[in-house]
Coordinates of C-alpha atoms in Angstrom, one line a residue:
X430 CA 9.8 64.7 16.5
X431 CA 8.6 68.6 16.9
X432 CA 10.7 69.9 14.0
X433 CA 9.8 73.3 15.1
X434 CA 11.5 73.4 18.3
X435 CA 14.5 72.2 16.9
X436 CA 15.0 75.1 14.0
X437 CA 17.2 77.5 14.9
X438 CA 15.7 80.4 12.3
X439 CA 15.9 80.0 8.8
X440 CA 19.4 78.9 8.2
X441 CA 19.2 75.3 8.9
X442 CA 19.1 73.4 5.4
X443 CA 16.1 72.0 4.8
X444 CA 17.8 68.9 3.6
X445 CA 19.2 68.4 7.3
X446 CA 15.8 68.1 9.5
X447 CA 14.3 64.4 8.0
X448 CA 17.9 62.8 8.9
X449 CA 17.6 63.3 12.5
X450 CA 14.9 61.0 13.1
X451 CA 17.2 58.1 10.9
X452 CA 20.1 58.9 13.4
X453 CA 17.8 58.5 16.7
X454 CA 15.7 55.7 15.4
X455 CA 19.1 54.0 14.6
X456 CA 20.6 54.5 18.0
X457 CA 17.7 53.6 19.4
X458 CA 17.9 50.5 17.9
X459 CA 21.6 49.8 18.9
X460 CA 20.6 50.4 22.5
X461 CA 17.7 48.2 22.3
X462 CA 20.2 45.6 20.7
X463 CA 22.5 46.1 23.5
X464 CA 20.6 46.7 26.9
X465 CA 18.5 43.6 25.6
X466 CA 21.7 41.7 26.5
X467 CA 22.8 43.1 29.6
X468 CA 19.9 42.6 32.4
X469 CA 20.3 38.3 31.9
X470 CA 24.0 38.3 31.1
X471 CA 25.2 37.4 34.5
X472 CA 22.6 34.7 34.5
X473 CA 23.7 33.3 31.4
X474 CA 27.5 33.3 32.3
X475 CA 26.4 31.6 35.4
X476 CA 24.0 29.1 34.4
X477 CA 25.4 28.5 30.7
X478 CA 29.3 29.3 31.2
X479 CA 29.5 28.1 35.0
X480 CA 30.9 31.1 35.9
X481 CA 31.0 32.1 39.8
X482 CA 28.9 35.4 41.0
X483 CA 31.9 37.5 41.6
X484 CA 33.4 36.4 38.4
X485 CA 30.8 36.8 36.1
X486 CA 29.9 40.3 37.6
X487 CA 33.6 41.8 37.4
X488 CA 33.6 40.4 33.8
X489 CA 30.6 42.5 33.1
X490 CA 31.8 45.7 35.1
X491 CA 35.0 45.5 32.8
X492 CA 32.7 44.9 29.7
X493 CA 30.7 47.7 30.5
X494 CA 33.9 49.8 31.3
X495 CA 35.4 49.3 28.0
X496 CA 32.0 50.0 26.3
X497 CA 31.7 53.2 28.0
X498 CA 35.3 54.1 27.8
X499 CA 36.1 53.7 24.1
X500 CA 33.4 56.0 23.0
X501 CA 36.1 58.9 24.6
X502 CA 38.7 57.3 22.1
X503 CA 36.2 57.3 19.2
X504 CA 35.3 61.0 20.0
X505 CA 39.0 62.3 19.5
X506 CA 39.2 59.6 16.2
X507 CA 36.1 61.5 15.0
X508 CA 36.8 65.1 15.8
X509 CA 40.6 64.7 14.5
X510 CA 40.8 62.1 12.1
X511 CA 37.7 60.3 10.4
X512 CA 34.7 62.2 11.1
X513 CA 31.5 61.4 12.6
X514 CA 29.6 59.5 9.6
X515 CA 32.4 56.9 8.9
X516 CA 33.2 56.5 12.9
X517 CA 29.2 55.5 13.4
X518 CA 29.0 53.2 10.1
X519 CA 32.2 51.3 11.4
X520 CA 30.9 51.1 14.8
X521 CA 27.7 49.9 14.1
X522 CA 28.9 46.9 11.7
X523 CA 31.3 46.0 14.2
X524 CA 28.6 45.7 17.2
X525 CA 26.5 43.8 14.4
X526 CA 29.4 41.4 14.0
X527 CA 29.8 40.6 18.2
X528 CA 26.1 40.1 18.4
X529 CA 26.5 37.3 15.8
X530 CA 29.2 35.7 17.4
X531 CA 27.2 36.1 20.9
X532 CA 24.3 34.1 19.0
X533 CA 26.8 31.7 18.1
X534 CA 28.0 30.7 21.6
X535 CA 24.2 29.7 22.0
X536 CA 24.8 27.2 19.5
X537 CA 28.3 26.1 21.0
X538 CA 28.3 26.3 24.5
X539 CA 29.3 24.0 27.4
X540 CA 27.2 21.3 28.5
X541 CA 25.8 22.2 31.6
X542 CA 23.6 20.3 34.6
X543 CA 20.3 22.3 35.4
X544 CA 20.0 20.7 38.7
X545 CA 23.1 21.0 39.9
X546 CA 24.9 24.0 37.9
X547 CA 27.9 21.8 37.3
X548 CA 28.9 22.9 33.6
X549 CA 31.4 20.8 31.5
X550 CA 35.1 22.7 31.3
X551 CA 34.8 25.5 28.5
X552 CA 36.8 24.6 25.3
X553 CA 39.3 27.7 23.7
X554 CA 36.7 28.0 20.6
X555 CA 33.6 29.0 23.1
X556 CA 35.5 31.3 25.3
X557 CA 36.7 32.7 22.0
X558 CA 33.8 33.1 20.7
X559 CA 32.6 34.7 24.0
X560 CA 35.4 37.2 24.7
X561 CA 35.5 38.3 21.2
X562 CA 31.5 39.2 21.7
X563 CA 32.6 41.4 24.8
X564 CA 35.3 43.1 22.7
X565 CA 33.6 43.7 19.3
X566 CA 30.6 45.3 20.9
X567 CA 32.9 47.5 22.9
X568 CA 34.9 48.6 20.0
X569 CA 31.6 49.2 18.3
X570 CA 30.2 51.3 20.8
X571 CA 32.8 53.4 20.6
X572 CA 32.2 54.4 17.2
X573 CA 28.5 54.9 17.4
X574 CA 28.2 56.3 21.2
X575 CA 31.3 58.6 20.3
X576 CA 29.4 60.5 17.6
X577 CA 25.7 60.2 17.2
X578 CA 24.3 62.6 19.4
X579 CA 26.8 65.2 18.1
X580 CA 25.9 63.9 14.6
X581 CA 22.5 64.7 15.4
X582 CA 23.4 68.2 16.5
X583 CA 25.8 68.6 13.1
X584 CA 22.3 68.3 11.5
X585 CA 20.9 71.4 13.1
X586 CA 24.0 73.8 12.0
X587 CA 24.1 75.4 8.9
X588 CA 27.8 75.8 9.3
X589 CA 30.6 74.3 11.5
X590 CA 31.0 77.9 13.5
X591 CA 27.6 78.6 14.2
X592 CA 26.0 77.6 17.3
X593 CA 22.8 76.0 17.9
X594 CA 20.4 77.9 20.6
X595 CA 19.8 76.7 24.1
X596 CA 16.1 75.6 23.6
X597 CA 17.1 73.7 20.5
X598 CA 19.9 71.8 22.1
X599 CA 17.5 71.0 25.2
X600 CA 15.0 69.8 22.7
X601 CA 17.5 67.4 20.8
X602 CA 18.9 66.1 24.0
X603 CA 15.3 65.4 25.1
X604 CA 14.4 63.4 22.2
X605 CA 18.0 62.0 22.4
X606 CA 17.2 60.3 25.8
X607 CA 13.5 59.6 25.3
X608 CA 14.6 57.3 22.2
X609 CA 17.1 55.8 24.7
X610 CA 14.8 55.7 27.6
X611 CA 12.5 54.0 25.2
X612 CA 14.8 51.6 23.6
X613 CA 15.9 50.9 27.7
X614 CA 12.2 49.9 28.5
X615 CA 11.7 47.6 25.3
X616 CA 14.9 45.7 25.9
X617 CA 14.5 45.1 29.8
X618 CA 10.6 44.2 29.2
X619 CA 10.1 42.6 25.4
X620 CA 13.9 41.1 25.0
X621 CA 14.5 40.0 28.7
X622 CA 10.8 38.2 28.3
X623 CA 11.6 36.6 25.1
X624 CA 14.9 35.3 26.5
X625 CA 13.5 34.0 29.8
X626 CA 10.5 32.4 27.8
X627 CA 11.7 31.2 24.8
X628 CA 15.4 30.5 25.4
X629 CA 19.0 32.3 24.7
X630 CA 19.1 31.6 21.2
X631 CA 16.1 33.2 20.0
X632 CA 16.5 36.1 22.5
X633 CA 19.9 36.8 21.4
X634 CA 18.7 36.4 17.7
X635 CA 16.4 39.2 18.7
X636 CA 19.2 41.7 19.3
X637 CA 21.1 40.8 16.3
X638 CA 17.9 41.6 14.2
X639 CA 17.5 44.9 15.6
X640 CA 21.1 45.6 15.2
X641 CA 21.0 44.9 11.8
X642 CA 17.9 46.9 11.4
X643 CA 20.2 49.5 13.3
X644 CA 23.0 49.8 10.6
X645 CA 20.4 49.6 7.5
X646 CA 18.7 52.8 8.7
X647 CA 21.9 54.4 9.6
X648 CA 23.1 54.0 5.8
X649 CA 19.6 54.5 4.1
X650 CA 20.1 58.3 4.8
X651 CA 23.8 58.4 4.1
X652 CA 23.3 61.0 1.2
X653 CA 21.1 63.1 3.2
X654 CA 23.6 63.7 6.4
X655 CA 25.1 67.1 6.7
X656 CA 28.9 66.3 7.2
X657 CA 31.4 68.5 8.6
X658 CA 34.9 67.9 8.0
X659 CA 36.7 66.9 11.1
X660 CA 39.8 69.8 12.5
X661 CA 42.8 67.7 11.9
X662 CA 45.6 67.4 15.0
X663 CA 43.2 68.3 17.9
X664 CA 44.5 65.3 19.9
X665 CA 48.1 66.5 19.0
X666 CA 47.0 70.2 19.8
X667 CA 46.3 69.6 23.2
X668 CA 49.4 67.5 23.9
X669 CA 51.5 70.5 22.1
X670 CA 50.3 72.6 25.0
X671 CA 51.2 70.2 28.0
X672 CA 54.9 69.8 26.1
X673 CA 55.2 73.7 25.1
X674 CA 54.1 74.5 29.0
X675 CA 56.7 72.0 29.9
X676 CA 59.4 73.3 27.8
X677 CA 58.3 77.0 28.4
X678 CA 58.4 76.6 32.3
X679 CA 61.4 79.3 32.9
X680 CA 59.2 82.0 31.2
X681 CA 58.4 84.6 33.9
X682 CA 54.7 85.4 33.2
X683 CA 53.7 89.1 34.5
X684 CA 50.6 90.0 36.5
X685 CA 50.2 92.7 33.5
X686 CA 49.1 90.6 30.8
X687 CA 49.7 93.2 28.0
X688 CA 53.2 93.1 28.7
X689 CA 54.0 89.5 27.7
X690 CA 52.9 89.0 23.3
X691 CA 50.9 86.0 22.9
X692 CA 50.8 84.0 19.7
X693 CA 47.5 83.6 18.3
X694 CA 45.4 83.4 15.0
X695 CA 44.3 86.8 13.1
X696 CA 41.1 87.4 14.3
X697 CA 40.4 84.6 17.0
X698 CA 38.0 85.5 19.4
X699 CA 40.9 84.8 21.9
X700 CA 44.2 86.7 21.7
X701 CA 45.0 86.9 25.5
X702 CA 44.5 83.5 27.6
X703 CA 42.5 83.7 30.6
X704 CA 43.8 83.3 34.0
X705 CA 42.5 80.1 34.9
X706 CA 45.6 77.1 34.8
X707 CA 47.8 80.1 34.7
X708 CA 51.2 77.9 34.3
X709 CA 49.6 76.7 30.6
X710 CA 49.7 80.4 29.4
X711 CA 53.3 79.7 29.1
X712 CA 52.9 77.4 25.9
X713 CA 51.4 80.1 23.9
X714 CA 53.8 83.5 25.5
X715 CA 56.1 84.4 23.0
X716 CA 59.6 84.8 24.3
X717 CA 61.9 85.8 21.0
X718 CA 59.7 86.6 18.4
X719 CA 62.2 86.4 15.8
X720 CA 62.9 82.8 16.8
X721 CA 59.7 81.7 17.8
X722 CA 57.8 83.0 14.7
X723 CA 58.2 82.7 10.7
X724 CA 57.9 85.8 8.5
X725 CA 53.9 85.0 8.0
X726 CA 53.3 85.0 11.7
X727 CA 53.1 81.2 12.3
X728 CA 55.0 79.2 15.0
X729 CA 58.2 77.5 13.9
X730 CA 57.7 74.5 16.5
X731 CA 54.0 74.1 17.4
X732 CA 55.4 71.7 20.4
X733 CA 57.5 75.0 21.9
X734 CA 55.1 77.7 21.1
X735 CA 51.0 77.0 20.6
X736 CA 48.3 79.5 19.8
X737 CA 46.0 80.8 22.3
X738 CA 43.2 78.7 20.9
X739 CA 44.8 75.8 21.9
X740 CA 45.4 76.6 25.6
X741 CA 41.9 77.8 26.0
X742 CA 40.6 74.2 24.5
X743 CA 42.6 72.0 27.0
X744 CA 41.6 74.4 30.1
X745 CA 38.2 73.9 28.8
X746 CA 38.4 70.3 29.0
X747 CA 40.4 70.4 32.4
X748 CA 38.1 72.7 34.1
X749 CA 35.0 70.4 33.5
X750 CA 37.0 67.3 34.7
X751 CA 35.9 67.8 38.7
X752 CA 32.2 68.3 37.8
X753 CA 32.5 65.1 35.8
X754 CA 33.9 63.1 38.3
X755 CA 31.1 63.8 40.6
X756 CA 28.8 61.5 37.9
X757 CA 30.8 58.5 39.0
X758 CA 29.3 57.6 41.8
X759 CA 25.9 58.3 40.5
X760 CA 26.6 55.6 37.8
X761 CA 27.6 53.2 40.9
X762 CA 24.4 53.8 42.4
X763 CA 22.0 53.7 39.6
X764 CA 23.5 51.5 36.6
X765 CA 26.2 49.5 38.5
X766 CA 24.0 47.7 40.6
X767 CA 22.1 45.6 37.7
X768 CA 23.5 42.4 38.0
X769 CA 23.1 42.0 42.0
X770 CA 19.5 43.3 41.5
X771 CA 18.6 40.7 38.8
X772 CA 19.9 37.9 41.5
X773 CA 18.0 39.7 44.4
X774 CA 14.8 40.0 42.3
X775 CA 15.2 36.1 41.2
X776 CA 15.2 35.4 45.1
X777 CA 12.0 37.5 45.7
X778 CA 8.2 36.7 45.1
X779 CA 7.9 38.2 41.4
X780 CA 3.9 37.3 41.1
X781 CA 1.9 39.9 39.9
X782 CA -1.8 40.6 40.0
X783 CA -2.2 38.7 36.6
X784 CA -2.9 35.2 37.6
X785 CA 0.3 32.7 36.6
X786 CA 2.4 35.9 35.3
X787 CA 6.0 36.4 37.2
X788 CA 8.0 39.2 35.9
X789 CA 11.1 38.2 35.0
X790 CA 14.4 39.2 37.2
X791 CA 15.9 41.0 34.6
X792 CA 13.0 43.2 33.7
X793 CA 12.8 45.0 36.7
X794 CA 15.1 47.9 35.4
X795 CA 12.0 49.0 33.1
X796 CA 10.8 50.7 36.3
X797 CA 13.6 52.9 36.3
X798 CA 13.0 53.8 32.7
X799 CA 9.3 54.6 33.3
X800 CA 10.7 56.5 35.8
X801 CA 13.1 58.5 34.0
X802 CA 10.9 59.4 31.4
X803 CA 7.5 60.0 33.5
X804 CA 9.7 62.8 35.4
X805 CA 10.9 64.1 32.3
X806 CA 7.2 64.6 31.2
X807 CA 6.5 65.9 34.7
X808 CA 9.6 68.2 34.4
X809 CA 8.7 69.7 31.0
X810 CA 4.9 70.0 31.5
X811 CA 4.5 70.9 35.3
X812 CA 7.6 71.6 37.1
X813 CA 9.0 74.4 35.0
X814 CA 5.8 76.0 34.1
X815 CA 4.9 76.4 37.8
X816 CA 8.5 78.0 38.5
X817 CA 8.2 80.2 35.8
X818 CA 4.6 81.2 37.2
X819 CA 5.8 81.5 40.4
X820 CA 8.9 83.3 40.0
X821 CA 7.3 85.3 37.4
X822 CA 10.2 84.6 34.9
X823 CA 8.9 83.7 31.5
X824 CA 10.8 80.4 30.0
X825 CA 12.6 79.8 33.6
X826 CA 14.4 77.0 33.3
X827 CA 16.5 75.2 36.2
X828 CA 20.2 75.6 35.9
X829 CA 22.3 72.3 35.1
X830 CA 24.4 72.8 38.3
X831 CA 21.0 72.6 40.5
X832 CA 19.8 69.8 38.4
X833 CA 23.1 68.0 39.1
X834 CA 23.1 68.9 42.4
X835 CA 19.6 67.3 43.2
X836 CA 20.0 64.3 41.1
X837 CA 23.3 63.5 43.6
X838 CA 21.1 64.5 46.6
X839 CA 18.4 61.9 45.7
X840 CA 20.8 59.2 45.1
X841 CA 21.6 58.7 48.5
X842 CA 17.8 57.6 49.8
X843 CA 18.0 55.8 46.3
X844 CA 20.7 53.5 47.6
X845 CA 19.7 53.4 51.2
X846 CA 16.5 51.8 49.9
X847 CA 18.0 49.5 48.0
X848 CA 20.2 48.5 51.1
X849 CA 16.8 48.5 53.5
X850 CA 14.8 46.2 51.2
X851 CA 17.8 43.6 50.8
X852 CA 17.9 43.7 54.8
X853 CA 14.2 43.0 54.9
X854 CA 14.6 40.1 52.3
X855 CA 16.9 38.1 54.1
X856 CA 15.1 39.4 57.8
X857 CA 11.9 37.9 56.5
X858 CA 13.1 34.7 54.9
X859 CA 15.4 33.9 57.9
X860 CA 12.7 35.1 60.8
X861 CA 9.2 33.9 59.0
X862 CA 10.2 31.6 55.9
X863 CA 8.2 33.6 53.5
X864 CA 9.5 35.4 50.4
X865 CA 9.4 39.3 50.2
X866 CA 7.7 40.4 47.2
X867 CA 10.3 42.1 44.5
X868 CA 8.0 44.9 43.9
X869 CA 9.8 46.4 47.3
X870 CA 12.5 47.2 44.7
X871 CA 10.2 49.9 43.1
X872 CA 11.3 52.7 45.6
X873 CA 15.2 52.4 44.2
X874 CA 13.9 52.2 41.0
X875 CA 11.5 55.0 41.0
X876 CA 14.2 57.4 42.7
X877 CA 17.0 56.0 40.6
X878 CA 15.1 57.4 37.5
X879 CA 14.5 60.5 38.8
X880 CA 18.4 61.2 39.8
X881 CA 19.1 59.9 36.3
X882 CA 16.9 62.3 34.6
X883 CA 18.2 64.9 36.6
X884 CA 21.3 64.5 35.8
X885 CA 22.1 62.8 32.9
X886 CA 20.8 65.8 30.5
X887 CA 21.9 68.6 32.4
X888 CA 25.5 67.0 32.3
X889 CA 25.6 66.7 28.5
X890 CA 24.3 70.2 28.2
X891 CA 27.2 71.3 30.4
X892 CA 29.8 69.4 29.0
X893 CA 28.3 70.2 25.4
X894 CA 27.9 73.8 26.0
X895 CA 31.4 74.5 28.0
X896 CA 33.7 73.0 25.8
X897 CA 34.7 74.4 22.4
X898 CA 32.4 73.4 19.0
X899 CA 35.6 71.5 18.0
X900 CA 35.2 68.9 20.9
X901 CA 31.4 68.5 20.4
X902 CA 32.0 64.6 20.1
X903 CA 34.3 64.5 23.2
X904 CA 31.6 66.8 25.1
X905 CA 28.5 63.9 24.5
X906 CA 31.1 60.9 25.5
X907 CA 32.1 62.2 28.8
X908 CA 28.8 61.1 30.2
X909 CA 29.4 57.6 29.3
X910 CA 33.2 57.6 30.2
X911 CA 31.7 58.4 33.9
X912 CA 29.9 55.4 33.5
X913 CA 32.9 53.5 32.5
X914 CA 35.1 54.9 35.4
X915 CA 32.1 53.5 37.6
X916 CA 32.2 50.0 36.0
X917 CA 35.9 50.0 37.0
X918 CA 35.1 51.5 40.4
X919 CA 32.6 48.8 41.1
X920 CA 34.9 46.0 40.1
X921 CA 37.7 47.3 42.2
X922 CA 35.3 47.6 45.3
X923 CA 33.9 44.2 44.8
X924 CA 37.3 42.7 44.6
X925 CA 38.4 44.8 47.7
X926 CA 35.2 43.6 49.6
X927 CA 35.6 40.2 48.6
X928 CA 39.4 40.0 49.8
X929 CA 38.6 42.2 52.9
X930 CA 35.5 40.3 54.2
X931 CA 36.8 36.8 53.0
X932 CA 33.8 36.5 50.7
X933 CA 31.2 37.0 53.3
X934 CA 29.5 39.7 51.6
X935 CA 29.2 38.9 48.0
X936 CA 28.4 35.4 47.9
X937 CA 27.6 32.3 45.5
X938 CA 24.1 32.5 47.2
X939 CA 23.2 35.8 48.2
X940 CA 21.1 34.3 51.1
X941 CA 24.3 33.7 52.5
X942 CA 25.9 37.3 51.8
X943 CA 25.8 40.7 53.1
X944 CA 24.5 42.4 49.9
X945 CA 22.9 45.1 52.3
X946 CA 26.3 45.9 54.1
X947 CA 27.7 46.7 50.3
X948 CA 24.9 48.9 49.3
X949 CA 25.4 50.8 52.5
X950 CA 28.8 51.3 51.9
X951 CA 28.0 52.8 48.3
X952 CA 25.6 55.0 50.4
X953 CA 28.4 56.5 52.2
X954 CA 30.2 57.3 49.1
X955 CA 27.4 58.9 47.8
X956 CA 27.4 61.3 51.0
X957 CA 31.0 62.2 50.2
X958 CA 29.9 62.7 46.7
X959 CA 27.6 65.4 47.6
X960 CA 30.0 67.2 49.5
X961 CA 32.4 67.3 46.7
X962 CA 29.8 68.2 44.4
X963 CA 29.2 71.6 46.1
X964 CA 33.0 72.3 46.5
X965 CA 33.5 71.7 42.7
X966 CA 30.6 74.1 41.7
X967 CA 31.9 76.7 44.2
X968 CA 35.3 76.1 42.5
X969 CA 34.0 76.4 38.5
X970 CA 32.3 79.6 39.2
X971 CA 29.5 80.4 36.8
X972 CA 28.3 78.5 33.6
X973 CA 27.7 79.6 29.9
X974 CA 24.0 78.3 30.5

């Protein structure tokens, strides 16, 4: 890592800098272990546990939803109660336990006839091990992913109140996503190859080893981490605003803000609330100073009278939610189709120019990773300098809204390419009796990688900068929450489509179904999402970065 790029002046404690590689490598190994299980999991459930395609896909969508939702719970827990270091350590250990249980399922699993794909009924112990793996890894992700990026950012701050420069923040995010993409690349190439070639027991064992190394590395640097005390009552404070605003709903807010006194701390940057979401201002409006305040100026009852800072914190969270919601459809396009793409690739010609070598079905996701990383390098080394030169603006950077919008726009041709390939695959097979090359999946992978590169980093920059520093962990988990929402939406769509089409779109044998219709439906949602994003940006106004 380029340490100079991450330094903010000379105020950063020297002991904090060496810890950043420990954090990034540890979370990279956690991603390596987790994402090494994802691509082939649908094959494991259908071939080893005898599940149907729709049933297995729904189970994986729910697992993905829990894995991406629980980090939000973990973020509130870290910011309000435990702090980030203990929660990351807890989450890493729980994830390791869950992966050990999955490894045990390779020893204690139902007997299946490989030729007919008929499996013996699963026993309660077998199901307990499998479901415990899903539950523990989801809980573990809630601990690790909720705080990892924010904890790395803590290492760059001399104290809790200081702010990191934009360049240092962007550099940290770039390195963070580089480590994530490297982990994804290795997981979808090396780990999937090991699972395909040497079997589930050895393949899942590699994930267990990677997770164990992740835990060891994280705790190895524990004496040197910069740790900030959490702000107790963050979650309660947000609910206090809602309750106080409801209880004070009768308060008449004057258009002249100086007429109404507002409760705020001495020296606070907020003495008067903003005009956005004005009804929440009632939570901090002082109706009767003698009844509402103590002699020291504090609120007698924080559930009836809050501070202006609390109101503004809740407003900032509510304000970013519409922008956050626009990322759901992008995740639906780029990350929620993994299981179906594996089934598509399995039914296509996966031979390469190397004689006798076939790319495993679960490894095609590496092309999206390569596209992601290549575009990041191209953006930093070519696109940004070219724009700076043409506009005569040194150090010019594209705004976060511009990058997000570009990513959403690319998502439309991305999913359209996947639909066209599925249509061609079925047409070629039905009419000519030949098998379409799996390399036709590359346009989707390349466009998906570019769309993710544009939106993932810009979203995190946006959330981290727009939310207060007391909610840093929450800010860095909102993108993951979008993936959780996308997984749930995808599960609902599959269930609805399966019912509405009487199982004719998504079938056990994809040659008999119509995945292309399903993809075109997602494409229609992408069009609506682009229009929705434009409306959200106009309503939000100017960003801080």
